[in-house]
Coordinates of C-alpha atoms and ligand atoms in Angstrom, one line a residue:
M1 CA 0.0 0.0 0.0
A2 CA 2.8 2.4 0.9
G3 CA 4.7 1.6 -2.3
L4 CA 1.6 2.1 -4.5
A5 CA 0.8 5.4 -2.8
A6 CA 4.4 6.7 -3.2
G7 CA 4.5 5.5 -6.8
I8 CA 1.2 7.3 -7.6
R9 CA 2.5 10.5 -6.0
L10 CA 5.8 10.5 -7.9
A11 CA 4.4 9.5 -11.3
M12 CA 1.7 12.3 -10.9
Y13 CA 4.6 14.7 -10.9
G14 CA 6.3 13.3 -14.0
K15 CA 8.8 11.0 -12.3
E16 CA 9.6 7.7 -14.0
V17 CA 8.5 5.2 -11.4
L18 CA 9.0 1.4 -11.2
I19 CA 7.5 -0.6 -8.4
L20 CA 9.2 -4.0 -7.7
E21 CA 7.1 -6.5 -5.9
R22 CA 8.4 -10.0 -5.0
H23 CA 4.9 -11.6 -4.6
N24 CA 2.6 -12.3 -7.6
A25 CA -0.3 -10.4 -6.0
P26 CA -0.4 -6.7 -5.0
G27 CA -1.3 -5.5 -1.6
G28 CA 1.4 -6.8 0.7
L29 CA 0.1 -7.4 4.2
N30 CA -3.3 -6.5 3.1
S31 CA -3.8 -8.5 -0.1
F32 CA -6.4 -11.1 -1.1
Y33 CA -6.5 -14.7 -2.4
A34 CA -8.9 -17.5 -3.4
I35 CA -9.3 -21.1 -2.3
D36 CA -11.8 -23.4 -4.0
G37 CA -13.2 -20.4 -5.8
R38 CA -14.0 -18.5 -2.6
R39 CA -12.4 -15.1 -2.2
Y40 CA -10.6 -14.1 1.1
D41 CA -9.0 -10.9 2.2
V42 CA -5.6 -11.6 3.8
G43 CA -6.2 -9.4 6.8
L44 CA -8.8 -6.7 6.3
H45 CA -10.8 -6.2 9.5
A46 CA -11.4 -2.5 9.0
V47 CA -10.1 0.6 7.2
T48 CA -9.4 2.9 10.1
N49 CA -9.7 6.8 10.1
Y50 CA -13.2 6.6 8.6
V51 CA -15.1 9.9 8.7
P52 CA -18.3 10.7 6.8
A53 CA -18.0 12.5 3.5
G54 CA -17.5 16.2 3.9
V55 CA -15.6 16.1 7.1
K56 CA -12.4 18.2 6.5
G57 CA -8.9 18.1 7.8
K58 CA -8.7 14.4 8.5
P59 CA -6.2 11.8 7.2
L60 CA -8.7 10.0 4.9
G61 CA -9.6 13.2 3.0
K62 CA -6.0 14.2 2.8
L63 CA -4.8 11.0 1.3
L64 CA -7.6 10.9 -1.2
R65 CA -6.8 14.4 -2.3
Q66 CA -3.1 13.7 -2.5
L67 CA -3.7 10.7 -4.7
R68 CA -6.6 12.2 -6.6
I69 CA -8.8 9.3 -5.9
A70 CA -12.6 9.8 -5.6
R71 CA -13.9 8.8 -2.3
D72 CA -16.8 6.8 -3.9
E73 CA -14.2 4.6 -5.6
L74 CA -13.3 3.1 -2.2
D75 CA -16.9 2.3 -1.3
L76 CA -16.3 2.8 2.4
C77 CA -19.2 1.5 4.5
P78 CA -19.2 2.3 8.2
Q79 CA -19.2 -0.2 11.1
F80 CA -22.3 -0.9 13.1
G81 CA -20.4 -0.9 16.4
S82 CA -17.5 -2.6 18.2
R83 CA -16.6 -3.6 21.7
I84 CA -13.7 -4.0 24.1
A85 CA -14.6 -7.1 26.2
F86 CA -12.7 -7.8 29.5
P87 CA -13.8 -10.1 32.2
G88 CA -17.2 -9.0 33.4
L89 CA -17.1 -5.7 31.6
S90 CA -17.6 -4.4 28.0
L91 CA -17.1 -0.9 26.6
R92 CA -18.9 -0.3 23.3
F93 CA -17.7 2.2 20.7
E94 CA -18.9 3.4 17.4
N95 CA -17.5 5.8 14.9
G96 CA -16.8 9.1 16.7
F97 CA -15.9 9.4 20.4
S98 CA -19.2 10.0 22.1
R99 CA -20.4 6.4 22.6
L100 CA -17.1 5.4 24.2
E101 CA -17.1 8.5 26.4
Q102 CA -20.6 7.7 27.6
E103 CA -19.7 4.0 28.3
I104 CA -16.6 5.0 30.3
A105 CA -18.6 7.6 32.3
E106 CA -21.0 4.8 33.3
A107 CA -18.5 2.1 34.0
F108 CA -15.7 4.2 35.5
P109 CA -17.4 7.4 36.9
G110 CA -14.3 8.2 39.0
Q111 CA -12.1 8.3 35.9
I112 CA -14.2 10.4 33.5
D113 CA -12.5 13.7 34.3
G114 CA -9.1 12.1 33.8
L115 CA -10.3 10.5 30.5
R116 CA -11.3 14.0 29.3
Q117 CA -7.9 15.4 30.2
L118 CA -6.2 12.5 28.5
R119 CA -8.3 13.1 25.4
K120 CA -7.4 16.7 25.4
A121 CA -3.7 15.8 25.6
V122 CA -4.2 13.4 22.7
L123 CA -6.0 15.9 20.5
A124 CA -3.4 18.6 21.2
F125 CA -0.4 16.3 20.4
D126 CA 1.1 16.7 16.9
E127 CA 1.9 13.1 16.0
F128 CA 3.6 14.2 12.8
A129 CA 6.1 16.6 14.4
P130 CA 9.7 15.2 14.7
R131 CA 10.4 13.8 18.1
E132 CA 13.7 13.1 19.8
E133 CA 12.5 10.5 22.2
N134 CA 9.6 8.0 22.2
L135 CA 7.6 8.4 25.4
G136 CA 5.8 5.3 26.5
A137 CA 2.0 5.5 26.4
R138 CA 1.5 3.9 29.8
A139 CA 3.4 6.6 31.6
C140 CA 1.5 9.4 29.7
I141 CA -1.9 7.7 30.4
A142 CA -0.9 7.4 34.1
Q143 CA -0.8 11.2 34.4
H144 CA -4.5 11.2 33.8
L145 CA -6.0 7.8 34.7
S146 CA -5.4 5.8 37.9
D147 CA -7.5 2.7 37.0
P148 CA -5.3 -0.1 35.5
L149 CA -8.4 -1.8 34.1
L150 CA -9.5 1.2 32.1
T151 CA -5.9 1.8 31.0
D152 CA -5.6 -1.8 29.7
M153 CA -9.0 -1.6 28.1
L154 CA -8.1 1.5 26.2
L155 CA -4.7 0.1 25.1
C156 CA -6.0 -3.3 23.9
P157 CA -7.5 -2.2 20.5
L158 CA -4.7 0.3 19.9
M159 CA -1.9 -2.2 20.6
Y160 CA -3.6 -4.9 18.6
Y161 CA -4.0 -2.6 15.6
G162 CA -0.5 -1.2 15.6
S163 CA 2.0 -1.6 18.3
A164 CA 5.4 -3.1 17.3
R165 CA 6.5 -2.8 21.0
E166 CA 5.7 -5.4 23.7
H167 CA 3.9 -4.3 26.9
D168 CA 3.6 -0.7 26.0
M169 CA 3.4 1.5 22.9
D170 CA 5.1 4.7 21.8
F171 CA 2.9 7.7 22.8
G172 CA 3.1 9.0 19.2
Q173 CA 1.6 5.7 18.0
F174 CA -0.9 5.8 20.7
V175 CA -2.1 9.2 19.5
I176 CA -2.2 8.1 15.9
L177 CA -4.3 5.0 16.7
W178 CA -6.5 6.7 19.2
K179 CA -7.5 9.2 16.6
A180 CA -7.8 6.5 13.9
I181 CA -10.0 4.2 16.0
Y182 CA -11.7 6.1 18.7
E183 CA -12.1 9.6 17.2
E184 CA -12.7 8.6 13.6
G185 CA -13.6 5.0 13.1
F186 CA -13.9 1.8 11.1
A187 CA -15.3 1.2 7.6
R188 CA -15.0 -1.5 5.0
P189 CA -15.6 -1.7 1.2
F190 CA -18.4 -4.1 0.4
E191 CA -16.0 -6.2 -1.7
G192 CA -13.1 -6.0 0.7
V193 CA -9.6 -4.9 0.3
R194 CA -9.4 -5.6 -3.5
V195 CA -11.6 -2.5 -4.0
I196 CA -8.8 -0.3 -2.5
I197 CA -6.0 -2.1 -4.3
R198 CA -7.9 -1.8 -7.6
A199 CA -8.4 1.9 -7.1
L200 CA -4.7 2.3 -6.4
L201 CA -3.6 0.2 -9.4
K202 CA -5.9 2.1 -11.7
R203 CA -4.6 5.4 -10.5
F204 CA -1.0 4.2 -10.8
R205 CA -1.6 3.2 -14.4
E206 CA -3.3 6.4 -15.3
V207 CA -0.3 8.5 -14.2
G208 CA 2.1 6.3 -16.2
G209 CA 3.7 4.2 -13.4
K210 CA 5.2 0.8 -14.1
R211 CA 5.1 -2.3 -12.0
K212 CA 7.0 -5.6 -12.0
M213 CA 5.5 -8.5 -10.1
K214 CA 7.3 -11.6 -9.0
C215 CA 10.4 -9.4 -9.1
G216 CA 12.1 -9.3 -5.8
V217 CA 15.1 -7.2 -4.9
R218 CA 18.0 -9.4 -3.9
R219 CA 20.5 -6.8 -2.8
M220 CA 21.6 -3.2 -3.2
S221 CA 25.2 -2.1 -3.7
V222 CA 26.3 1.2 -2.3
Q223 CA 29.1 3.5 -3.5
D224 CA 29.9 6.9 -2.2
N225 CA 27.0 6.4 0.2
R226 CA 24.4 6.1 -2.6
V227 CA 22.7 2.9 -3.9
R228 CA 24.4 2.4 -7.2
C229 CA 22.9 -0.9 -8.2
I230 CA 19.7 -2.8 -7.4
E231 CA 20.0 -6.5 -8.1
L232 CA 16.9 -8.5 -8.6
D233 CA 16.3 -12.2 -7.8
D234 CA 16.8 -13.1 -11.4
G235 CA 20.1 -11.3 -11.5
T236 CA 18.9 -8.2 -13.5
Q237 CA 20.6 -5.0 -12.4
L238 CA 18.9 -1.7 -12.2
T239 CA 19.8 1.8 -11.2
A240 CA 17.6 4.6 -9.8
D241 CA 18.1 8.1 -8.6
H242 CA 15.9 7.5 -5.5
I243 CA 14.7 4.3 -3.9
I244 CA 11.8 4.1 -1.5
S245 CA 11.8 0.8 0.3
T246 CA 8.6 -0.5 1.9
A247 CA 10.1 -3.9 2.7
G248 CA 10.7 -2.9 6.3
R249 CA 13.8 -1.5 8.2
V250 CA 15.4 -4.8 9.2
E251 CA 14.7 -6.2 5.7
T252 CA 16.1 -3.2 3.9
E253 CA 19.2 -3.3 6.1
A254 CA 19.6 -7.0 5.1
L255 CA 19.5 -6.1 1.4
L256 CA 22.3 -3.6 2.0
D257 CA 24.3 -6.1 3.9
K258 CA 24.1 -8.6 1.1
G259 CA 25.2 -6.1 -1.5
N260 CA 28.2 -4.6 0.3
P261 CA 31.5 -5.5 1.9
Q262 CA 31.7 -5.5 5.7
S263 CA 33.2 -2.0 5.9
S264 CA 30.4 -0.1 4.2
K265 CA 27.6 -1.8 6.2
P266 CA 25.3 0.7 8.0
A267 CA 26.3 0.8 11.7
A268 CA 23.1 0.8 13.7
K269 CA 20.8 -2.2 13.2
A270 CA 17.1 -2.2 13.9
R271 CA 15.6 -5.0 16.1
V272 CA 13.3 -7.6 14.6
G273 CA 9.7 -7.1 15.9
A274 CA 8.6 -9.6 18.5
L275 CA 4.9 -9.5 17.8
S276 CA 3.2 -11.8 15.3
F277 CA -0.2 -13.3 15.0
V278 CA -2.3 -16.2 13.9
E279 CA -5.7 -15.7 12.3
T280 CA -8.5 -18.2 11.9
I281 CA -11.2 -17.6 9.3
T282 CA -14.5 -19.4 9.4
V283 CA -16.9 -19.2 6.5
L284 CA -20.6 -19.7 7.6
N285 CA -23.8 -20.5 5.8
K286 CA -25.5 -18.0 8.0
Q287 CA -25.1 -14.3 8.8
P288 CA -23.3 -13.9 12.2
A289 CA -26.1 -11.7 13.4
G290 CA -28.4 -14.6 12.9
L291 CA -26.3 -16.5 15.5
G292 CA -26.4 -13.6 17.9
L293 CA -23.0 -12.2 16.8
K294 CA -23.8 -8.6 16.1
D295 CA -20.6 -6.7 16.8
T296 CA -18.4 -5.5 14.0
I297 CA -15.1 -6.1 15.9
V298 CA -14.5 -7.3 19.5
F299 CA -11.2 -6.8 21.2
F300 CA -11.1 -9.3 24.0
N301 CA -9.0 -10.1 27.0
Q302 CA -9.8 -12.9 29.5
S303 CA -7.1 -12.4 32.1
E304 CA -6.8 -10.0 35.0
R305 CA -4.3 -7.8 33.1
F306 CA -3.9 -7.4 29.4
H307 CA -0.6 -9.0 28.1
Y308 CA 0.7 -7.8 24.8
E309 CA 3.9 -9.8 24.3
N310 CA 5.6 -12.6 22.5
P311 CA 3.9 -15.5 24.2
Q312 CA 5.4 -18.6 25.9
S313 CA 2.8 -20.8 24.2
P314 CA 2.3 -21.2 20.4
V315 CA -0.8 -19.0 20.6
D316 CA -1.7 -16.7 23.4
L317 CA -5.4 -17.5 24.1
R318 CA -5.8 -14.9 26.8
S319 CA -6.6 -12.1 24.4
G320 CA -7.5 -11.5 20.7
V321 CA -9.6 -9.8 18.2
V322 CA -12.8 -11.1 16.6
C323 CA -14.0 -9.5 13.3
M324 CA -17.2 -10.1 11.5
P325 CA -17.1 -8.3 8.1
N326 CA -20.8 -8.9 7.6
N327 CA -21.5 -6.4 10.4
Y328 CA -21.0 -3.2 8.4
D329 CA -23.7 -0.9 7.1
Y330 CA -23.3 -1.7 3.4
G331 CA -26.5 0.2 2.4
D332 CA -28.8 -0.5 -0.6
G333 CA -29.8 -3.9 0.9
R334 CA -26.3 -5.2 0.2
Q335 CA -25.0 -8.0 2.4
L336 CA -22.2 -10.6 1.9
D337 CA -23.6 -13.9 0.7
E338 CA -21.8 -15.9 3.4
G339 CA -21.0 -15.2 7.0
F340 CA -17.4 -14.6 8.1
F341 CA -15.9 -15.0 11.6
R342 CA -12.3 -14.1 11.9
V343 CA -10.1 -14.3 15.0
T344 CA -6.7 -12.8 15.5
A345 CA -4.4 -13.8 18.4
I346 CA -0.8 -13.2 19.3
A347 CA 1.5 -16.1 18.4
A348 CA 5.1 -17.2 18.9
Y349 CA 7.0 -17.0 15.6
D350 CA 9.8 -19.2 16.8
Y351 CA 7.4 -22.1 17.6
W352 CA 5.7 -22.0 14.2
K353 CA 9.0 -21.5 12.3
S354 CA 10.5 -24.6 14.0
L355 CA 7.9 -27.0 12.7
E356 CA 8.4 -29.4 9.8
P357 CA 5.6 -29.2 7.1
E358 CA 3.6 -32.2 8.6
A359 CA 3.9 -31.0 12.2
Y360 CA 2.9 -27.5 11.0
Q361 CA -0.3 -28.7 9.5
T362 CA -1.1 -30.8 12.6
A363 CA -0.4 -27.7 14.8
K364 CA -2.8 -25.6 12.7
R365 CA -5.5 -28.3 13.1
E366 CA -4.9 -28.4 16.8
W367 CA -4.9 -24.6 17.4
Y368 CA -7.7 -23.6 15.1
P369 CA -10.5 -24.9 17.4
Q370 CA -8.8 -23.7 20.5
V371 CA -8.5 -20.1 19.1
Q372 CA -12.1 -20.2 18.0
R373 CA -13.4 -21.6 21.4
A374 CA -11.4 -19.0 23.4
A375 CA -12.7 -16.2 21.3
L376 CA -16.4 -17.3 21.5
K377 CA -16.2 -17.7 25.2
A378 CA -14.5 -14.3 25.7
I379 CA -17.2 -12.5 23.7
G380 CA -19.9 -14.1 25.7
H381 CA -20.9 -17.3 23.8
D382 CA -20.2 -20.3 25.9
D383 CA -21.5 -22.7 23.3
S384 CA -18.3 -23.5 21.5
G385 CA -20.2 -25.6 18.9
L386 CA -22.2 -22.5 17.9
L387 CA -20.4 -22.1 14.6
Q388 CA -19.6 -25.7 13.8
Q389 CA -22.9 -26.8 12.3
H390 CA -22.9 -23.7 10.0
T391 CA -19.2 -23.9 8.9
L392 CA -18.7 -24.1 5.1
A393 CA -14.9 -23.6 5.0
T394 CA -12.0 -22.6 7.2
D395 CA -8.5 -21.2 6.8
M396 CA -5.8 -20.2 9.2
F397 CA -2.6 -18.3 8.8
T398 CA 0.4 -18.2 11.2
P399 CA 3.5 -16.0 11.6
T400 CA 5.3 -18.0 9.0
T401 CA 2.6 -17.3 6.5
I402 CA 3.1 -13.6 7.0
E403 CA 6.9 -14.0 6.6
H404 CA 6.6 -16.2 3.5
F405 CA 4.2 -13.8 1.6
T406 CA 5.5 -10.4 2.7
G407 CA 9.1 -11.0 3.7
H408 CA 8.6 -9.4 7.1
A409 CA 11.3 -10.9 9.4
G410 CA 9.8 -12.8 12.4
G411 CA 6.4 -12.5 10.8
A412 CA 6.3 -9.1 12.5
V413 CA 3.1 -7.5 11.1
Y414 CA 3.9 -4.2 12.7
G415 CA 7.6 -4.3 11.8
S416 CA 10.5 -3.3 14.0
P417 CA 10.0 -1.5 17.3
D418 CA 12.8 0.9 16.0
K419 CA 10.8 3.2 13.7
V420 CA 12.4 5.9 11.5
Q421 CA 10.0 8.9 11.6
D422 CA 11.7 10.8 8.8
G423 CA 12.3 7.7 6.7
R424 CA 16.0 8.4 6.3
T425 CA 18.5 5.5 6.1
T426 CA 22.3 5.6 6.4
V427 CA 22.4 5.7 2.6
D428 CA 21.7 9.1 0.9
N429 CA 19.2 8.1 -1.8
L430 CA 17.4 5.3 0.0
Y431 CA 14.4 6.0 2.2
L432 CA 11.9 3.9 4.1
A433 CA 8.1 4.2 3.9
G434 CA 5.3 2.2 5.3
T435 CA 5.3 0.1 8.5
D436 CA 8.8 1.0 9.7
Q437 CA 8.4 4.7 9.1
G438 CA 5.8 4.5 11.8
F439 CA 2.4 4.9 10.1
L440 CA 0.5 1.6 10.4
G441 CA -2.5 0.0 8.8
I442 CA -3.9 0.7 5.4
T443 CA -4.5 4.4 5.9
G444 CA -1.1 4.8 7.7
A445 CA 0.7 3.0 4.9
L446 CA -0.9 5.1 2.2
L447 CA -0.1 8.3 4.1
S448 CA 3.5 7.2 4.7
G449 CA 4.1 6.5 1.0
I450 CA 2.7 9.9 0.1
S451 CA 4.6 11.8 2.7
M452 CA 8.0 10.1 2.1
A453 CA 7.6 10.7 -1.7
N454 CA 6.8 14.3 -1.0
L455 CA 9.6 14.9 1.5
H456 CA 12.5 13.0 -0.1
V457 CA 11.8 13.2 -3.8
L458 CA 9.3 15.9 -4.8
S459 CA 10.5 18.6 -2.5
A460 CA 14.2 17.6 -2.6
Ligands
FAD501 C1 -3.6 -10.3 9.2 C2 -3.5 -8.9 9.1 C3 -4.6 -8.1 9.3 C4 -4.5 -6.7 9.2 N1 -5.7 -6.0 9.3 C5 -5.7 -4.7 9.1 C6 -6.9 -4.0 9.1 O1 -7.9 -4.5 9.3 N2 -6.8 -2.6 8.8 C7 -5.7 -2.0 8.6 O2 -5.7 -0.8 8.4 N3 -4.5 -2.7 8.6 C8 -4.5 -4.0 8.8 N4 -3.3 -4.7 8.7 C9 -2.0 -4.0 8.6 C10 -1.8 -3.5 7.2 O3 -2.0 -4.5 6.3 C11 -0.4 -3.0 7.1 O4 0.0 -2.1 8.1 C12 -0.1 -2.3 5.8 O5 -0.7 -3.0 4.7 C13 1.4 -2.2 5.6 O6 1.6 -1.7 4.3 P1 3.1 -1.4 3.9 O7 3.0 -1.0 2.5 O8 3.8 -0.6 4.9 O9 3.9 -2.8 3.9 P2 3.6 -4.3 3.3 O10 2.2 -4.5 3.1 O11 4.4 -5.2 4.1 O12 4.3 -4.1 1.8 C14 5.6 -4.5 1.6 C15 5.7 -5.1 0.2 O13 7.1 -5.3 -0.1 C16 7.2 -6.6 -0.7 N5 8.6 -7.0 -0.5 C17 9.3 -7.2 0.6 N6 10.6 -7.5 0.4 C18 10.8 -7.3 -0.9 C19 11.9 -7.5 -1.8 N7 13.1 -7.8 -1.3 N8 11.7 -7.2 -3.1 C20 10.5 -6.9 -3.6 N9 9.4 -6.8 -2.9 C21 9.5 -7.0 -1.5 C22 6.3 -7.5 0.0 O14 5.9 -8.6 -0.8 C23 5.1 -6.5 0.2 O15 4.2 -6.6 -0.8 C24 -3.3 -6.1 8.9 C25 -2.2 -6.9 8.6 C26 -2.3 -8.3 8.7 C27 -1.1 -9.1 8.5

């Protein structure tokens, strides 16, 4: 997404742009695929930062304007309503902050003044201004809220949708995601992520951009601190004035390492992200609402405190995210033909990576029902067989699936915890965009591509 957005922006201003993609399908972490003729999105739960048409000054409008894509092309349909479900307590939220504020006022009356102060601090914070240090969100929240349960409940969705850091998140990321999820909100195109990818590809073609699929970059050679040669997997060598890499920071550093003698390697190395996930997908012959599952997304936690960390077990069943893509307001009587029940949970990359193919398949068969059972129980449905009799098909991906299809080391969906806010690398004409520049999710990746193209190429 970041690469396509950067490419559109540059080609719009007459630059000769080539996008190199190792996979055979576009979209990266948010692509799509088909099994037995049934179409699946890789990951799409929600497009964040949704605001109704006409609302000005928000990221969604800015990115559409910068890319010159008409809003209607994305067919964004708002959520019905989501929930943060902890033991014995749920906080509901909709698009816009008021429902969440009201729920917190009722459940945590002693914290509501603190919440309003925290919100004031969040709204006043310029998340795009350069920062020397990354403050931890927990310490900033503690200045306003004293209740650990409320703190954990507020952090759970934001960490799940974008923290590359264990236990805590950077305050800048917290602000970006608070605004994206609690102030603005969730939407989904009726036909899923392919609608967004299609719009980006169409625009990229219109402005004259070129794209090569199944065409990975194997290494980059540096001379006089500039990338002089990009070598592809098939041995082809290319040159470019500017290179924007959306492969990730760790992954881009590895491409430099492979292309250069020891002496010219960049000094500081980013850490591989510790957080990866499994996702189970269950296709139903019934709408989830018909089974009493009416939420759009539920962020759940079943233990006393919320633990966001690389787990000891293959999958951490204590918390997770349930998404039901049917539960959006598609309008015009539209509804997906089949029901979908998706569950995301934190998983241990090392475990999944260590398995031989047969053991890997066995582990998937063992963990799929456990993930689903834990999620159903956590969201208040103790009948673990609820979905079984209506199941048409299932799929499950693991940290190694993510690594295999997107090249992200450690299957780290949110990349390295060491972000580079200005996108600069140690090499003069090589910049980072996307996940490791610090803007996450679909909207974040698009904004990142746009802003890095503007900063390093168009205004250079
Ligand atoms: C399961 C899942 C669910 C998600 N759900 C949501 C959601 O509901 N809403 C949301 O907003 N976000 C979601 N995300 C996150 C979102 O998908 C990402 O944050 C965003 O797509 C990142 O885009 P990117 O362009 O930065 O990186 P990527 O999507 O990682 O793109 C990098 C691209 O570079 C290619 N590449 C890597 N190395 C090379 C190489 N050497 N040569 C050539 N090509 C290479 C990869 O194949 C990939 O296509 C989800 C992610 C996952 C995995």
